[in-house]
Amino acid sequence: MPDPIGFSATTARFKLPFLNVAQAQKEVFVNEAHVILDALLHPVVQGTTDTPPTDPKSGECWIVAPSGNGLFASHDDEIACYHDGQWIFCSPARGMQVFDLTTGALAFFANGWSRLSPISSPQGGTNVDIEARAAIDGIIAALNQEGITG
């Protein structure tokens, strides 16, 4: 049941369902939209995987790795969110960022997911300034601690 409901009219970016005039069961559409918004508003993912976790908790989200298996097949790079016993898949928009709990850093989407590479400390040079290097190392450590860099 990876795609339980097909919506005829949706928003452009995140495929939130629109309500139609005289539509029956409006609560289904509204509830589905709330689940998607819950997943995509300030998104946090557990990590990246190509296979659905064996015991996911409701509200848990994952980035589907390329070549997904099982229920994740054909959902590469999408955000898979578990809700009420089923997976809901959200296609990321270019420029989207999520916080990855596994890496403790942000992941960015633009033609696939990417993460920032760690910044290395300065090395070499003919004139070594110990205090300047210590200050730079402190800045790098603070950026890493806040998840701004890898």
PDB file of C-alpha atoms in Angstrom:
ATOM      1  CA  MET A   1       0.000   0.000   0.000  1.00  0.00           C
ATOM      2  CA  PRO A   2       2.642   2.640  -0.813  1.00  0.00           C
ATOM      3  CA  ASP A   3       0.235   4.975  -2.640  1.00  0.00           C
ATOM      4  CA  PRO A   4      -3.186   4.374  -1.048  1.00  0.00           C
ATOM      5  CA  ILE A   5      -5.005   7.425  -2.400  1.00  0.00           C
ATOM      6  CA  GLY A   6      -4.758   9.082  -5.798  1.00  0.00           C
ATOM      7  CA  PHE A   7      -5.703  12.749  -5.841  1.00  0.00           C
ATOM      8  CA  SER A   8      -6.991  14.360  -9.027  1.00  0.00           C
ATOM      9  CA  ALA A   9      -6.004  17.917  -8.069  1.00  0.00           C
ATOM     10  CA  THR A  10      -2.959  18.787  -5.982  1.00  0.00           C
ATOM     11  CA  THR A  11      -0.604  21.662  -5.223  1.00  0.00           C
ATOM     12  CA  ALA A  12       2.398  21.984  -7.511  1.00  0.00           C
ATOM     13  CA  ARG A  13       5.288  21.611  -5.067  1.00  0.00           C
ATOM     14  CA  PHE A  14       4.280  19.028  -2.483  1.00  0.00           C
ATOM     15  CA  LYS A  15       1.145  17.453  -3.988  1.00  0.00           C
ATOM     16  CA  LEU A  16      -1.166  18.505  -1.157  1.00  0.00           C
ATOM     17  CA  PRO A  17      -4.709  17.500  -2.127  1.00  0.00           C
ATOM     18  CA  PHE A  18      -7.281  20.124  -3.068  1.00  0.00           C
ATOM     19  CA  LEU A  19     -10.913  19.789  -2.019  1.00  0.00           C
ATOM     20  CA  ASN A  20     -13.545  19.711  -4.753  1.00  0.00           C
ATOM     21  CA  VAL A  21     -17.031  21.220  -4.688  1.00  0.00           C
ATOM     22  CA  ALA A  22     -19.579  18.777  -3.211  1.00  0.00           C
ATOM     23  CA  GLN A  23     -16.812  16.295  -2.482  1.00  0.00           C
ATOM     24  CA  ALA A  24     -17.624  13.338  -0.252  1.00  0.00           C
ATOM     25  CA  GLN A  25     -15.272  12.321   2.568  1.00  0.00           C
ATOM     26  CA  LYS A  26     -13.463  15.653   2.748  1.00  0.00           C
ATOM     27  CA  GLU A  27     -11.811  14.533   5.976  1.00  0.00           C
ATOM     28  CA  VAL A  28      -9.742  11.976   4.033  1.00  0.00           C
ATOM     29  CA  PHE A  29      -8.229  14.712   1.858  1.00  0.00           C
ATOM     30  CA  VAL A  30      -7.707  17.137   4.731  1.00  0.00           C
ATOM     31  CA  ASN A  31      -6.127  14.472   6.945  1.00  0.00           C
ATOM     32  CA  GLU A  32      -3.804  13.373   4.131  1.00  0.00           C
ATOM     33  CA  ALA A  33      -2.743  16.997   3.616  1.00  0.00           C
ATOM     34  CA  HIS A  34      -2.039  17.336   7.349  1.00  0.00           C
ATOM     35  CA  VAL A  35       0.155  14.221   7.330  1.00  0.00           C
ATOM     36  CA  ILE A  36       2.155  15.575   4.384  1.00  0.00           C
ATOM     37  CA  LEU A  37       2.505  19.003   6.008  1.00  0.00           C
ATOM     38  CA  ASP A  38       3.599  17.387   9.272  1.00  0.00           C
ATOM     39  CA  ALA A  39       6.363  15.576   7.399  1.00  0.00           C
ATOM     40  CA  LEU A  40       7.539  18.490   5.260  1.00  0.00           C
ATOM     41  CA  LEU A  41       7.292  21.453   7.621  1.00  0.00           C
ATOM     42  CA  HIS A  42      10.753  21.755   9.209  1.00  0.00           C
ATOM     43  CA  PRO A  43      11.558  18.198   8.042  1.00  0.00           C
ATOM     44  CA  VAL A  44      13.675  15.767  10.031  1.00  0.00           C
ATOM     45  CA  VAL A  45      14.635  12.339   8.680  1.00  0.00           C
ATOM     46  CA  GLN A  46      16.028   9.350  10.531  1.00  0.00           C
ATOM     47  CA  GLY A  47      18.570   8.835   7.740  1.00  0.00           C
ATOM     48  CA  THR A  48      18.757   7.322   4.266  1.00  0.00           C
ATOM     49  CA  THR A  49      17.774   3.741   3.472  1.00  0.00           C
ATOM     50  CA  ASP A  50      16.813   1.662   0.444  1.00  0.00           C
ATOM     51  CA  THR A  51      14.594  -0.714   2.442  1.00  0.00           C
ATOM     52  CA  PRO A  52      11.669   0.124   4.745  1.00  0.00           C
ATOM     53  CA  PRO A  53      12.635  -0.213   8.429  1.00  0.00           C
ATOM     54  CA  THR A  54      11.186  -3.297  10.120  1.00  0.00           C
ATOM     55  CA  ASP A  55       9.553  -1.482  13.045  1.00  0.00           C
ATOM     56  CA  PRO A  56       8.948   2.181  12.142  1.00  0.00           C
ATOM     57  CA  LYS A  57       7.184   4.550  14.514  1.00  0.00           C
ATOM     58  CA  SER A  58       4.335   6.763  13.352  1.00  0.00           C
ATOM     59  CA  GLY A  59       5.726  10.100  12.172  1.00  0.00           C
ATOM     60  CA  GLU A  60       9.131   8.642  11.316  1.00  0.00           C
ATOM     61  CA  CYS A  61      10.564   9.823   7.975  1.00  0.00           C
ATOM     62  CA  TRP A  62      13.424   8.507   5.822  1.00  0.00           C
ATOM     63  CA  ILE A  63      15.086   9.539   2.573  1.00  0.00           C
ATOM     64  CA  VAL A  64      14.683   6.675   0.100  1.00  0.00           C
ATOM     65  CA  ALA A  65      18.098   5.759  -1.303  1.00  0.00           C
ATOM     66  CA  PRO A  66      18.510   5.089  -5.032  1.00  0.00           C
ATOM     67  CA  SER A  67      17.388   1.593  -6.043  1.00  0.00           C
ATOM     68  CA  GLY A  68      14.848   1.307  -3.243  1.00  0.00           C
ATOM     69  CA  ASN A  69      13.542  -2.172  -2.395  1.00  0.00           C
ATOM     70  CA  GLY A  70      10.159  -3.523  -1.379  1.00  0.00           C
ATOM     71  CA  LEU A  71       7.686  -0.739  -0.635  1.00  0.00           C
ATOM     72  CA  PHE A  72      10.467   1.783  -1.356  1.00  0.00           C
ATOM     73  CA  ALA A  73      10.901   0.592  -4.966  1.00  0.00           C
ATOM     74  CA  SER A  74      10.381   3.370  -7.545  1.00  0.00           C
ATOM     75  CA  HIS A  75      10.513   6.069  -4.834  1.00  0.00           C
ATOM     76  CA  ASP A  76      14.201   7.026  -5.168  1.00  0.00           C
ATOM     77  CA  ASP A  77      15.136  10.287  -3.388  1.00  0.00           C
ATOM     78  CA  GLU A  78      11.592  10.741  -2.041  1.00  0.00           C
ATOM     79  CA  ILE A  79      10.880  11.283   1.636  1.00  0.00           C
ATOM     80  CA  ALA A  80       9.055   8.256   3.023  1.00  0.00           C
ATOM     81  CA  CYS A  81       6.898   9.023   6.069  1.00  0.00           C
ATOM     82  CA  TYR A  82       5.245   6.341   8.163  1.00  0.00           C
ATOM     83  CA  HIS A  83       1.722   7.107   9.373  1.00  0.00           C
ATOM     84  CA  ASP A  84      -1.018   4.809  10.688  1.00  0.00           C
ATOM     85  CA  GLY A  85       0.588   1.623   9.388  1.00  0.00           C
ATOM     86  CA  GLN A  86       1.440   2.831   5.890  1.00  0.00           C
ATOM     87  CA  TRP A  87       4.161   4.740   4.060  1.00  0.00           C
ATOM     88  CA  ILE A  88       3.375   8.070   2.429  1.00  0.00           C
ATOM     89  CA  PHE A  89       5.888   9.327  -0.138  1.00  0.00           C
ATOM     90  CA  CYS A  90       6.682  13.002  -0.721  1.00  0.00           C
ATOM     91  CA  SER A  91       8.753  14.206  -3.660  1.00  0.00           C
ATOM     92  CA  PRO A  92      11.315  16.797  -2.566  1.00  0.00           C
ATOM     93  CA  ALA A  93      11.438  20.189  -4.268  1.00  0.00           C
ATOM     94  CA  ARG A  94      14.702  21.624  -5.567  1.00  0.00           C
ATOM     95  CA  GLY A  95      16.352  23.629  -2.777  1.00  0.00           C
ATOM     96  CA  MET A  96      14.675  21.650   0.014  1.00  0.00           C
ATOM     97  CA  GLN A  97      16.711  20.840   3.098  1.00  0.00           C
ATOM     98  CA  VAL A  98      16.140  18.291   5.852  1.00  0.00           C
ATOM     99  CA  PHE A  99      17.923  17.581   9.108  1.00  0.00           C
ATOM    100  CA  ASP A 100      19.381  14.069   9.058  1.00  0.00           C
ATOM    101  CA  LEU A 101      19.468  12.545  12.558  1.00  0.00           C
ATOM    102  CA  THR A 102      21.989   9.874  11.516  1.00  0.00           C
ATOM    103  CA  THR A 103      24.624  12.371  10.388  1.00  0.00           C
ATOM    104  CA  GLY A 104      23.541  15.234  12.639  1.00  0.00           C
ATOM    105  CA  ALA A 105      23.710  17.592   9.659  1.00  0.00           C
ATOM    106  CA  LEU A 106      21.547  19.086   6.934  1.00  0.00           C
ATOM    107  CA  ALA A 107      20.930  17.343   3.617  1.00  0.00           C
ATOM    108  CA  PHE A 108      20.051  19.422   0.548  1.00  0.00           C
ATOM    109  CA  PHE A 109      18.055  18.420  -2.533  1.00  0.00           C
ATOM    110  CA  ALA A 110      19.016  19.496  -6.060  1.00  0.00           C
ATOM    111  CA  ASN A 111      18.915  16.668  -8.621  1.00  0.00           C
ATOM    112  CA  GLY A 112      19.482  14.262  -5.698  1.00  0.00           C
ATOM    113  CA  TRP A 113      20.374  14.602  -2.021  1.00  0.00           C
ATOM    114  CA  SER A 114      23.765  15.929  -0.961  1.00  0.00           C
ATOM    115  CA  ARG A 115      25.448  16.712   2.298  1.00  0.00           C
ATOM    116  CA  LEU A 116      28.114  19.262   3.038  1.00  0.00           C
ATOM    117  CA  SER A 117      31.667  17.998   3.182  1.00  0.00           C
ATOM    118  CA  PRO A 118      33.515  18.568   6.434  1.00  0.00           C
ATOM    119  CA  ILE A 119      35.778  21.615   6.509  1.00  0.00           C
ATOM    120  CA  SER A 120      39.357  20.671   7.241  1.00  0.00           C
ATOM    121  CA  SER A 121      41.714  22.593   9.468  1.00  0.00           C
ATOM    122  CA  PRO A 122      44.391  24.745   7.819  1.00  0.00           C
ATOM    123  CA  GLN A 123      47.633  22.907   7.104  1.00  0.00           C
ATOM    124  CA  GLY A 124      51.046  23.797   5.746  1.00  0.00           C
ATOM    125  CA  GLY A 125      52.350  27.211   4.798  1.00  0.00           C
ATOM    126  CA  THR A 126      55.627  28.949   5.474  1.00  0.00           C
ATOM    127  CA  ASN A 127      54.340  31.183   8.290  1.00  0.00           C
ATOM    128  CA  VAL A 128      52.269  29.222  10.777  1.00  0.00           C
ATOM    129  CA  ASP A 129      50.137  31.322  13.134  1.00  0.00           C
ATOM    130  CA  ILE A 130      49.182  28.998  15.999  1.00  0.00           C
ATOM    131  CA  GLU A 131      46.573  31.373  17.463  1.00  0.00           C
ATOM    132  CA  ALA A 132      44.869  31.954  14.100  1.00  0.00           C
ATOM    133  CA  ARG A 133      44.731  28.214  13.426  1.00  0.00           C
ATOM    134  CA  ALA A 134      43.292  27.562  16.884  1.00  0.00           C
ATOM    135  CA  ALA A 135      40.621  30.217  16.250  1.00  0.00           C
ATOM    136  CA  ILE A 136      39.766  28.687  12.854  1.00  0.00           C
ATOM    137  CA  ASP A 137      39.588  25.215  14.423  1.00  0.00           C
ATOM    138  CA  GLY A 138      37.180  26.620  17.037  1.00  0.00           C
ATOM    139  CA  ILE A 139      34.951  28.117  14.339  1.00  0.00           C
ATOM    140  CA  ILE A 140      34.949  24.826  12.410  1.00  0.00           C
ATOM    141  CA  ALA A 141      34.069  22.887  15.586  1.00  0.00           C
ATOM    142  CA  ALA A 142      31.180  25.270  16.349  1.00  0.00           C
ATOM    143  CA  LEU A 143      29.816  24.967  12.796  1.00  0.00           C
ATOM    144  CA  ASN A 144      30.032  21.166  12.986  1.00  0.00           C
ATOM    145  CA  GLN A 145      28.345  21.092  16.398  1.00  0.00           C
ATOM    146  CA  GLU A 146      25.403  23.106  15.071  1.00  0.00           C
ATOM    147  CA  GLY A 147      25.034  20.848  12.026  1.00  0.00           C
ATOM    148  CA  ILE A 148      25.864  23.669   9.618  1.00  0.00           C
ATOM    149  CA  THR A 149      28.804  21.792   8.112  1.00  0.00           C
ATOM    150  CA  GLY A 150      29.545  18.096   7.732  1.00  0.00           C
TER     151      GLY A 150
END
